[in-house]
Tab-separated table of C-alpha atoms and ligand atoms in Angstrom:
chain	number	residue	atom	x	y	z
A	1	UNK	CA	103.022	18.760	169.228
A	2	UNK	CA	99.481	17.218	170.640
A	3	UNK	CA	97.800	20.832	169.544
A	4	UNK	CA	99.920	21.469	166.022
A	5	UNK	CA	98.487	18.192	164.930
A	6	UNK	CA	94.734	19.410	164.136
A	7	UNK	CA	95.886	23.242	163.062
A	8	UNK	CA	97.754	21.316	160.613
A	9	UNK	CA	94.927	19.031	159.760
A	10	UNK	CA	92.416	22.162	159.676
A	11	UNK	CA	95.403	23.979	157.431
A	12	UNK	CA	95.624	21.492	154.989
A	13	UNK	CA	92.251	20.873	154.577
A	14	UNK	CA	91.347	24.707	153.754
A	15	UNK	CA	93.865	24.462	150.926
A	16	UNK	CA	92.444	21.008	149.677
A	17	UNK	CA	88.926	22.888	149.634
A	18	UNK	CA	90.623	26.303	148.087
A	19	UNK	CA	91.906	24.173	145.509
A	20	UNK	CA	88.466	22.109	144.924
A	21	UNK	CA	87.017	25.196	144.884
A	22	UNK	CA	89.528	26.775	142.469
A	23	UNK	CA	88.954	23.916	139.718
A	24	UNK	CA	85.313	24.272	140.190
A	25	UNK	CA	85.588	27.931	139.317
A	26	UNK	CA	88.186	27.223	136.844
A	27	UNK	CA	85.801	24.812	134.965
A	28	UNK	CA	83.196	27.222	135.373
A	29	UNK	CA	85.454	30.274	133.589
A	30	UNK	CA	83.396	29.369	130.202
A	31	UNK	CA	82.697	32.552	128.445
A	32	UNK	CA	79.005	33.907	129.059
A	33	UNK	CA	76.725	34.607	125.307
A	34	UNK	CA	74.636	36.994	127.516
A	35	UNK	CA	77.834	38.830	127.795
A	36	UNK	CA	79.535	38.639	124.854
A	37	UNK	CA	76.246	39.796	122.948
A	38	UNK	CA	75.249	42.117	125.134
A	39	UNK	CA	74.962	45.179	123.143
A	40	UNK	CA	73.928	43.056	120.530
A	41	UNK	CA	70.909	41.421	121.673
A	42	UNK	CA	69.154	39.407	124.632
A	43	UNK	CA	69.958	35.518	124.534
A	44	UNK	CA	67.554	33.156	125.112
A	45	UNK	CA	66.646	29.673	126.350
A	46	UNK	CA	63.183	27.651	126.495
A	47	UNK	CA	62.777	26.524	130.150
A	48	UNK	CA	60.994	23.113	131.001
A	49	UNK	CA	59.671	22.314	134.475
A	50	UNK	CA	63.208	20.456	136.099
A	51	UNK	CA	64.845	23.833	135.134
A	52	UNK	CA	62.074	25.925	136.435
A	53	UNK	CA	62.167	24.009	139.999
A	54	UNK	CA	66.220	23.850	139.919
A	55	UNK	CA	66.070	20.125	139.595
A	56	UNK	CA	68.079	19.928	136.633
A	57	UNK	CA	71.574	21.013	138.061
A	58	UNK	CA	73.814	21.355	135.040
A	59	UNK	CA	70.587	24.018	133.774
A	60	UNK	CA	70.835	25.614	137.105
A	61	UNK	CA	74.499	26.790	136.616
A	62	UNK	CA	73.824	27.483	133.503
A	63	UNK	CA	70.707	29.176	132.942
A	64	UNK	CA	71.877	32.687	135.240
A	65	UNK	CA	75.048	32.549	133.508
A	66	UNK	CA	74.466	32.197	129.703
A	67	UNK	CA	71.001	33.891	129.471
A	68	UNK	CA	69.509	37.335	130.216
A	69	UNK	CA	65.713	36.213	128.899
A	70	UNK	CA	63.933	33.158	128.909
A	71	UNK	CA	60.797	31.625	127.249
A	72	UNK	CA	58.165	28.962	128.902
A	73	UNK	CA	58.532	25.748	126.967
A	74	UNK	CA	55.605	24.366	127.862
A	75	UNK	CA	54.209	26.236	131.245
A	76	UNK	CA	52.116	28.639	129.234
A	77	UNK	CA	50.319	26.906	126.906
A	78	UNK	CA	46.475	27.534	127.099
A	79	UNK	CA	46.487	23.524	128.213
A	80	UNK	CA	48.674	24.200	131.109
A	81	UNK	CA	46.986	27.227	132.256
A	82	UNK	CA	43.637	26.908	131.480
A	83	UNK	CA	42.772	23.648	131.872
A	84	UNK	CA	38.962	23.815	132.409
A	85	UNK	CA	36.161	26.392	131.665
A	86	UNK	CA	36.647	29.375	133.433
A	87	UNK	CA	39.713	27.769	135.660
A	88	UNK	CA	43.036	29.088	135.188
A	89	UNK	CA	46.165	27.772	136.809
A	90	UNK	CA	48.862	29.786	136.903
A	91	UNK	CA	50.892	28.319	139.871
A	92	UNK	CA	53.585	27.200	137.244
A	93	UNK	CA	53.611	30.107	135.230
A	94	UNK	CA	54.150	32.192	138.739
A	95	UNK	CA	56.638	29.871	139.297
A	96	UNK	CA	58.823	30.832	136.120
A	97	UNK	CA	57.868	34.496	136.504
A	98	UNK	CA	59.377	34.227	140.473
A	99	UNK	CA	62.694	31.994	139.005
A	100	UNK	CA	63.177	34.880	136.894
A	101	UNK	CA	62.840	37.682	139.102
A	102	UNK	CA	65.590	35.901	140.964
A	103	UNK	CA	68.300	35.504	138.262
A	104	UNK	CA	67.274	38.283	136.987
A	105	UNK	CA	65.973	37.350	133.535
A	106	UNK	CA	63.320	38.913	130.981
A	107	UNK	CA	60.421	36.479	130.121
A	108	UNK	CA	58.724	35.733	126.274
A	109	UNK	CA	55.207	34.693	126.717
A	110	UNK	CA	54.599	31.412	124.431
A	111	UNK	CA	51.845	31.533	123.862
A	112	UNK	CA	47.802	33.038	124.026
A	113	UNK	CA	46.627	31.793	120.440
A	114	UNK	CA	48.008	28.586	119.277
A	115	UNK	CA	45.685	25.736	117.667
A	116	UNK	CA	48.164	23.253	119.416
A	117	UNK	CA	48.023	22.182	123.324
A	118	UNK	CA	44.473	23.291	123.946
A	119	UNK	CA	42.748	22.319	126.733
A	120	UNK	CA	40.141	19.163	125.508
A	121	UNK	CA	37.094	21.504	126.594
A	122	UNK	CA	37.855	23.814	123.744
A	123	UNK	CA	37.408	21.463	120.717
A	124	UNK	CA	34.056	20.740	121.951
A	125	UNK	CA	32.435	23.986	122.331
A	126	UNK	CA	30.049	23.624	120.226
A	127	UNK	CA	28.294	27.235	119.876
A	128	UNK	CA	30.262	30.283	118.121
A	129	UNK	CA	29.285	32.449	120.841
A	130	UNK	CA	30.702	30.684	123.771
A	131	UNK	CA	34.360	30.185	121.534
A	132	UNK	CA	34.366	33.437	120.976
A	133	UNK	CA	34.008	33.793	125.321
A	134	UNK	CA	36.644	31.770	125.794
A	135	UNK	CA	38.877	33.232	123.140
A	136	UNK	CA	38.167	36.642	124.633
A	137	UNK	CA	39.012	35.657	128.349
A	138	UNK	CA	41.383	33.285	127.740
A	139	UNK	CA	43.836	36.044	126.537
A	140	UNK	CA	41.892	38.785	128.571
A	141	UNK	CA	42.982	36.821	132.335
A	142	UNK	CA	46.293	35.823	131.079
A	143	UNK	CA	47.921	38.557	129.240
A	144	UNK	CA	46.254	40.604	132.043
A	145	UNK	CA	47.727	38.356	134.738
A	146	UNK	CA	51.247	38.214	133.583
A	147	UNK	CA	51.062	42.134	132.593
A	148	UNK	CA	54.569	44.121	133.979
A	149	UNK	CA	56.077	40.516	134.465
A	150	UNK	CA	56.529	38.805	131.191
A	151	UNK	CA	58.078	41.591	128.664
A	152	UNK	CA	56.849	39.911	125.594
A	153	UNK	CA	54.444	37.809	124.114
A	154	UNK	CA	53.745	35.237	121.234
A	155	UNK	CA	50.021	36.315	120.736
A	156	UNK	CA	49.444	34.354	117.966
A	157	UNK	CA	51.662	31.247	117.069
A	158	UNK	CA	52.019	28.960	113.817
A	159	UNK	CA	48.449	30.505	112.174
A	160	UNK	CA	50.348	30.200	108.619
A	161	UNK	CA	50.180	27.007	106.071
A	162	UNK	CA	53.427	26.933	103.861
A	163	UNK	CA	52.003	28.775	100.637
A	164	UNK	CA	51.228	31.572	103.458
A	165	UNK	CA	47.864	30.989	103.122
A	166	UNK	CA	46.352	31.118	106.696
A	167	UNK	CA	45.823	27.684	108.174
A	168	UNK	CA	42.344	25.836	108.801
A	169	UNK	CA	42.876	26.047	112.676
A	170	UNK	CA	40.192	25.902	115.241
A	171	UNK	CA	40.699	29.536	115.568
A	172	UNK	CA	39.761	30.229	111.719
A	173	UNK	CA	36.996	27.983	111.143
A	174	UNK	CA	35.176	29.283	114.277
A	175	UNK	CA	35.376	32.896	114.023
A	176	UNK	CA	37.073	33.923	110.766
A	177	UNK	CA	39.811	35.319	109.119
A	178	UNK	CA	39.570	38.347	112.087
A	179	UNK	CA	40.620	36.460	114.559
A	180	UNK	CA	44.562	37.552	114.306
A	181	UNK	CA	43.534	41.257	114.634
A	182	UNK	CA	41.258	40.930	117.546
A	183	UNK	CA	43.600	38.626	119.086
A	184	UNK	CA	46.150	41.471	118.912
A	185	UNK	CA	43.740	43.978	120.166
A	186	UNK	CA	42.489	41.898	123.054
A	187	UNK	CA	46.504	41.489	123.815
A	188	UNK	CA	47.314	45.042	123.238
A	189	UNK	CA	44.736	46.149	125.930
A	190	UNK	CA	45.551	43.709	128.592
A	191	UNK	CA	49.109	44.094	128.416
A	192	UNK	CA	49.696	48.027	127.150
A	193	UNK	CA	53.579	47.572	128.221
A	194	UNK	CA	54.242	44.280	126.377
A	195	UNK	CA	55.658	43.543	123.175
A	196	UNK	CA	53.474	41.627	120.923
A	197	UNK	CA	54.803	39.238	118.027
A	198	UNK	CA	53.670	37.032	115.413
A	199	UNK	CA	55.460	34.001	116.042
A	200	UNK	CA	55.914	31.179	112.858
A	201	UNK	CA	58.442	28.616	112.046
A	202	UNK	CA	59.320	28.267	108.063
A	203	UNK	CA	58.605	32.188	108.031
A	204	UNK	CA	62.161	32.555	106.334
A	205	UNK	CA	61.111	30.715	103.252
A	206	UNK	CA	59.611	33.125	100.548
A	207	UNK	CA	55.705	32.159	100.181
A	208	UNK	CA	55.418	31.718	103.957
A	209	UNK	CA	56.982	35.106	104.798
A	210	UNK	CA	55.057	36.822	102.016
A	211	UNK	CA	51.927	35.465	104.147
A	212	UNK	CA	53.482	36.809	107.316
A	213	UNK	CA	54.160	39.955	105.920
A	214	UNK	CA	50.783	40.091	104.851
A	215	UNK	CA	49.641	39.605	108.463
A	216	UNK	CA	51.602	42.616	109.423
A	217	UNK	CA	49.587	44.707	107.106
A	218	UNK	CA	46.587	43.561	107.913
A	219	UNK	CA	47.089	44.121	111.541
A	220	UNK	CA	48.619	47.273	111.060
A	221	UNK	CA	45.192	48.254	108.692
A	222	UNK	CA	42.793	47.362	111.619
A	223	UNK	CA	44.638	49.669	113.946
A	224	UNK	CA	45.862	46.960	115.925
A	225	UNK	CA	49.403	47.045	117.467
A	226	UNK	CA	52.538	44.554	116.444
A	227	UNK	CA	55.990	44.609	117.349
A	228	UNK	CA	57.800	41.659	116.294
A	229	UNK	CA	58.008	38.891	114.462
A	230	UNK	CA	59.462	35.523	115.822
A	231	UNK	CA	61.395	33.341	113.298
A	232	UNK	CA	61.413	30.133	115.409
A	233	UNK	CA	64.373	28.448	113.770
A	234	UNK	CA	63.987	24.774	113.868
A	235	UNK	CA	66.805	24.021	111.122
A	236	UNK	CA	68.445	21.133	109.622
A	237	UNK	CA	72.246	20.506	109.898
A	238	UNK	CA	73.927	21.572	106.290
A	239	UNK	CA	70.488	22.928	105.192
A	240	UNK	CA	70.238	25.937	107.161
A	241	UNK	CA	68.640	28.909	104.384
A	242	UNK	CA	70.442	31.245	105.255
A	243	UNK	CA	69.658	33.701	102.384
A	244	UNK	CA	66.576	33.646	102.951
A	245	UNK	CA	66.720	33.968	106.927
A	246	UNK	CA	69.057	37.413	105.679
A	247	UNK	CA	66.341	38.024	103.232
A	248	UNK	CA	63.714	37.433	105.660
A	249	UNK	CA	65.015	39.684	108.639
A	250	UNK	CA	65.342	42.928	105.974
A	251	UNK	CA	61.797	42.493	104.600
A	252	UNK	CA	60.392	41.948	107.869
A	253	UNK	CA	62.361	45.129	109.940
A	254	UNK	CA	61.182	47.421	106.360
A	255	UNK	CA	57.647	46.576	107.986
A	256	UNK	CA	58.819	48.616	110.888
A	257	UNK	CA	58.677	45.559	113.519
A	258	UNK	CA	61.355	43.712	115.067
A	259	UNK	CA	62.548	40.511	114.572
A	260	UNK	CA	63.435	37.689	117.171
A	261	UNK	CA	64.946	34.314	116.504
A	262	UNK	CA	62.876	32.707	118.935
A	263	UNK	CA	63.310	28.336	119.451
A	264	UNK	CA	66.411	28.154	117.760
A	265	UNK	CA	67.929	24.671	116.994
A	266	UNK	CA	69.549	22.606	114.401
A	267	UNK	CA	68.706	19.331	114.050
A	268	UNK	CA	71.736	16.882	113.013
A	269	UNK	CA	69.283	13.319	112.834
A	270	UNK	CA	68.382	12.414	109.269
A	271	UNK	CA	64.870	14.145	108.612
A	272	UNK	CA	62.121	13.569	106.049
A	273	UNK	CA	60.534	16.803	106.936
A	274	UNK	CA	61.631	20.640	107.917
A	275	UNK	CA	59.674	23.027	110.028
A	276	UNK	CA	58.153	22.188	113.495
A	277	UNK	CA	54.758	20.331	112.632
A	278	UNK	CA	54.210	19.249	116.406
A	279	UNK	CA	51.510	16.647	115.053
A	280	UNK	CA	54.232	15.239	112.523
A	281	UNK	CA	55.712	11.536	113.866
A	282	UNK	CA	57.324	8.560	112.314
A	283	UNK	CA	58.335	5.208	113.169
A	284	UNK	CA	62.118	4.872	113.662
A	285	UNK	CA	64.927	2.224	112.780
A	286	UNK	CA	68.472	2.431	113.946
A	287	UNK	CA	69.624	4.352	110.609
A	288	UNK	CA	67.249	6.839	111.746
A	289	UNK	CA	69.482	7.520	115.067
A	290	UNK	CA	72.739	6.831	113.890
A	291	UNK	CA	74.810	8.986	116.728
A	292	UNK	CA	73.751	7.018	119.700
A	293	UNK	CA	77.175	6.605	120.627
A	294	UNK	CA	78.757	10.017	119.931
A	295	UNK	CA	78.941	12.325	117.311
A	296	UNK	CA	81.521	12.253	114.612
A	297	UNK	CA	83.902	14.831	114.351
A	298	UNK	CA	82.724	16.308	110.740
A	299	UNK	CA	79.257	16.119	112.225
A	300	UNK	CA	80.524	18.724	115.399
A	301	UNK	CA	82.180	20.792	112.900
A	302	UNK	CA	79.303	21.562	110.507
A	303	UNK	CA	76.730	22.137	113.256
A	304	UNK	CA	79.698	24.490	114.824
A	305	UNK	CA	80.018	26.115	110.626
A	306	UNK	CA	76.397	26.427	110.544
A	307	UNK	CA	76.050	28.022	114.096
A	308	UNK	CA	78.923	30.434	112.916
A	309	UNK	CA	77.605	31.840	109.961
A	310	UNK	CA	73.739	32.597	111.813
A	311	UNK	CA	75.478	34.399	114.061
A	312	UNK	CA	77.346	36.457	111.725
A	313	UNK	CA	74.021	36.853	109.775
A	314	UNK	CA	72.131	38.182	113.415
A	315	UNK	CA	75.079	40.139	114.045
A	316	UNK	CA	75.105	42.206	110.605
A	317	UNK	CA	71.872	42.283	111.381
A	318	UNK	CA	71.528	43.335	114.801
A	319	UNK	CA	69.670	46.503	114.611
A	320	UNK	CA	66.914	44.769	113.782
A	321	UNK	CA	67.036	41.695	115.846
A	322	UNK	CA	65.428	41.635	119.501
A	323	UNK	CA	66.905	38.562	120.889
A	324	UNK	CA	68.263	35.473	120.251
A	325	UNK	CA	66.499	32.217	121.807
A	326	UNK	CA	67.782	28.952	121.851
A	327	UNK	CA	65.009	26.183	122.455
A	328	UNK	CA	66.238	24.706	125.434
A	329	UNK	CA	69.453	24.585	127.533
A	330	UNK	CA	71.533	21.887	126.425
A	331	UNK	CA	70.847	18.723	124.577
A	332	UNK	CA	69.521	16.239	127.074
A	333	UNK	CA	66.605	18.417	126.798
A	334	UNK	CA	65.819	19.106	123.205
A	335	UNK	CA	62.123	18.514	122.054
A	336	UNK	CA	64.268	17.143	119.172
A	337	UNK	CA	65.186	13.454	120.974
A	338	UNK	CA	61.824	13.003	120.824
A	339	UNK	CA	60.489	14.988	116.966
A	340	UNK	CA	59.257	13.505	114.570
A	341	UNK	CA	60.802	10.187	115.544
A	342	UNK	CA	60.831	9.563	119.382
A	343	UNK	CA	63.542	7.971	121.313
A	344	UNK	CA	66.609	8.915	119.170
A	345	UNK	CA	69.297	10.927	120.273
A	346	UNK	CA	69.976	14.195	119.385
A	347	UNK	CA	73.016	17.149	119.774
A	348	UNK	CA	70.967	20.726	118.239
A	349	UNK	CA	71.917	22.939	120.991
A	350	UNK	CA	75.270	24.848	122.406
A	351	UNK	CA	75.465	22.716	125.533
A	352	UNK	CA	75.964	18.965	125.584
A	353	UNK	CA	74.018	16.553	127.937
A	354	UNK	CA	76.008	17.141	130.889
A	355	UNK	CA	75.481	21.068	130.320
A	356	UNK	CA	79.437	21.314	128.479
A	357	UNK	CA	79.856	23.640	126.037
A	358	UNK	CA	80.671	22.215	122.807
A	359	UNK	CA	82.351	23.424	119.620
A	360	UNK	CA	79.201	25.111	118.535
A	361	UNK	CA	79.628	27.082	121.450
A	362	UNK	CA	82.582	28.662	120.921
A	363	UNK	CA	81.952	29.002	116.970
A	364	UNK	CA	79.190	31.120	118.076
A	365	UNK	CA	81.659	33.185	120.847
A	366	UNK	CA	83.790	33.421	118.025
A	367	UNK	CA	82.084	34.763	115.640
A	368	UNK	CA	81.810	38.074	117.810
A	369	UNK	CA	84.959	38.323	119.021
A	370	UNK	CA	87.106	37.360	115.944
A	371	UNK	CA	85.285	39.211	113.477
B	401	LIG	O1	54.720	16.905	131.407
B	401	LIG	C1	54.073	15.756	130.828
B	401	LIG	C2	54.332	14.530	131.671
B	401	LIG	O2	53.759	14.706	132.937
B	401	LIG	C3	53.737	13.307	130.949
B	401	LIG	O3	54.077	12.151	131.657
B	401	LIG	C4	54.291	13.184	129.536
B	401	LIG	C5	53.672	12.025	128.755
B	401	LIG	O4	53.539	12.327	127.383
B	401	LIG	O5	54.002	14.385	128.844
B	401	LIG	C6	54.596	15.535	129.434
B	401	LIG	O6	54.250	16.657	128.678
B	401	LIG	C7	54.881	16.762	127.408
B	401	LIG	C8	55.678	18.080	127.406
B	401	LIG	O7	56.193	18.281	126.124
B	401	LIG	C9	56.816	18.107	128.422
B	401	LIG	O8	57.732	17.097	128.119
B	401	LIG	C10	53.811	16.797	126.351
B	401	LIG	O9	53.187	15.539	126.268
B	401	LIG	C11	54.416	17.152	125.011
B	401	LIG	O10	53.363	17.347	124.068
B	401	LIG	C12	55.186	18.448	125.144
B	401	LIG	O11	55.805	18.766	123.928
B	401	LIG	C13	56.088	20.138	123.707
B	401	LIG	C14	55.507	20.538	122.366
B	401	LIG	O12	55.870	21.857	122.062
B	401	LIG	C15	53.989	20.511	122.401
B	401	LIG	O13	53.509	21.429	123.340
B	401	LIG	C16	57.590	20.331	123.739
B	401	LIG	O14	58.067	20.176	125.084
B	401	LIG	C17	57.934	21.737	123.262
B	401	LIG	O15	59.333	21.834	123.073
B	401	LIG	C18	57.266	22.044	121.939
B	401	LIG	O16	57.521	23.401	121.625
B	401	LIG	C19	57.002	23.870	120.377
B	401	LIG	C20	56.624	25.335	120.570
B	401	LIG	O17	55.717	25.461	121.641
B	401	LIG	C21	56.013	25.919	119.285
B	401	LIG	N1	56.915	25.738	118.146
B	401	LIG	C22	57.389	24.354	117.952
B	401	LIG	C23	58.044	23.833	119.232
B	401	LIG	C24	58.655	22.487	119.055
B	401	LIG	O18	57.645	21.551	118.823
């Protein structure tokens, strides 16, 4: 009796663990978009720095099993990596490249060119000579340093206005309209095995993609390689174009490039503007964040509607398309609690805030599997 006692103990407590375990893996048995799309395309998320380190948990679980590629949401932006003259940083870059390698994911580069998030040194070089040195060997040392490890790149990002005219950046005014081709070139020689994109948001709409198809040409003209075009995908609950994303994914693959839906998200807050205009912000009153307590039912459905029918649209489509790349994980995350009114509380992603899959999820599963 005195030694059944603790075998029983010991006995009952392996089941109580089995069974903790079981529910754990039961709550875990979600399906996987990396799977279900996997002859499809890749599927994506943006990555910020408590995913990158593990130290957001409900990312951690989710990241290996929902994703096969991932992009840097902030860790490789020139201002992150090359923060003075001459200095690069890459420890956090290195950082995503070895989380990766781990879970066995493909890497975007975001981003060498982008007017946004530059280091404060850069606005006041002065002399057209020494911007063109750091334009040079600022994409030079880091498309050379991630070469082999990141599989594709965003060499240049946002260089278009609206009309498709190309915008007054730093980059323009300084060294001309030639910047996107030597840009390309200098990207093209660091990093032979890469793919290079164009990356925009608002490229969909009609004037802007006319511009971006121009840049295609152009590049192509100059002898300079391209291989994709990213349609970021910041869209608006209800307003999501999606005839002219459809229109925009056929006129872009007849260029003979690929397309990848790069930061996708759909914003449900009430919005004066569209697009991703970091430099965009407004004050905010409480009918400006109206779902701090939940969101309604007919809200859930029409995000999970409008996350059904893009997927049906990438699917048609899917010769064409590269990947598919959510901007961020789940919804505690989003750049979008914080655009162009900060503080509010937003639901654009597949994942809720404690990393749950929501309805929009499962539209999304659905529209592959019950075509
Ligand atoms: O990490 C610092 C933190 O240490 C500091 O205390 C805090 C104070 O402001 O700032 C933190 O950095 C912020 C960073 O996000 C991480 O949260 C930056 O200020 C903020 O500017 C940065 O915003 C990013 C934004 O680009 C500008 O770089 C967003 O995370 C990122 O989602 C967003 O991504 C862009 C794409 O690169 C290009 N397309 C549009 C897209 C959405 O805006």
């Amino acid at each position: 009796m005195k030694k059944t006692y603790p075998i029983c103990i010991a006995f009952c407590s392996l089941l109580l663990l089995g069974s903790v375990t079981a529910q754990k893996n039961k709550a875990q048995q979600i399906p996987s978009l990396k799977e279900v799309f996997k002859s499809d395309f890749l599927i994506g998320a943006a990555l910020n720095w408590p995913q990158i380190t593990g130290k957001d948990r409900a990312a951690a679980v989710l990241i290996p099993q929902q994703f096969n590629t991932v992009t840097p949401e902030d860790v490789m932006k020139a201002e992150r990596l090359h923060p003075v003259w001459g200095t690069y940083d890459f420890s956090k870059g290195d950082q995503l490249i070895a989380y990766a390698k781990r879970h066995k994911l493909q890497v975007n580069g975001h981003t060498l060119v982008w007017h946004s998030q530059l280091p404060p040194f850069v606005h006041r070089i002065q002399n057209i000579d020494s911007f063109r040195t750091f334009f040079t060997d600022h994409i030079k040392t880091v498309a050379e340093h991630f070469s082999g490890k990141v599989q594709s790149w965003d060499v240049v990002n946002e260089a278009l206005n609206e009309d498709g005219t190309l915008r007054k950046s730093i980059f323009l005014t300084k060294l001309g309209d030639q910047y996107i081709v030597d840009a390309f070139k200098l990207a093209a020689a660091a990093a032979p095995n890469t793919a290079l994109y164009y990356n925009d948001y608002n490229n969909e709409q009609p004037a802007k993609r006319a511009g971006c198809i121009r840049v295609i040409q152009e590049l192509k003209k100059a002898g300079a390689r391209i291989d994709g075009v990213g349609i970021q995908g910041h869209w608006h609950l209800g307003k999501v174009p999606f005839k002219a994303i459809e229109e925009s994914i056929e006129q872009y693959a007849a260029q003979g490039v690929k397309v990848a839906i790069t930061e996708l998200d759909i914003n449900v807050l009430p919005t004066k503007v569209t697009g991703a205009e970091v430099g965009q912000h407004f004050k905010g009153d409480a009918a400006s964040n109206p779902y701090v307590n939940g969101l309604p039912d007919s809200i859930r459905q029409q995000l999970a509607a409008d996350y059904a029918t893009l997927f049906r649209i990438f699917l048609k489509h899917k010769d064409k398309i590269a990947r598919v790349t959510f901007w961020g994980v789940h919804d505690a995350q989003s750049w979008l609690n914080d655009w162009p009114i900060p503080g509010r509380r937003n639901y654009p992603l597949l994942f809720d805030r404690q990393g749950k899959p929501k309805s929009a999820f499962y539209a999304v599963i659905d529209a592959k599997l019950k075509k």
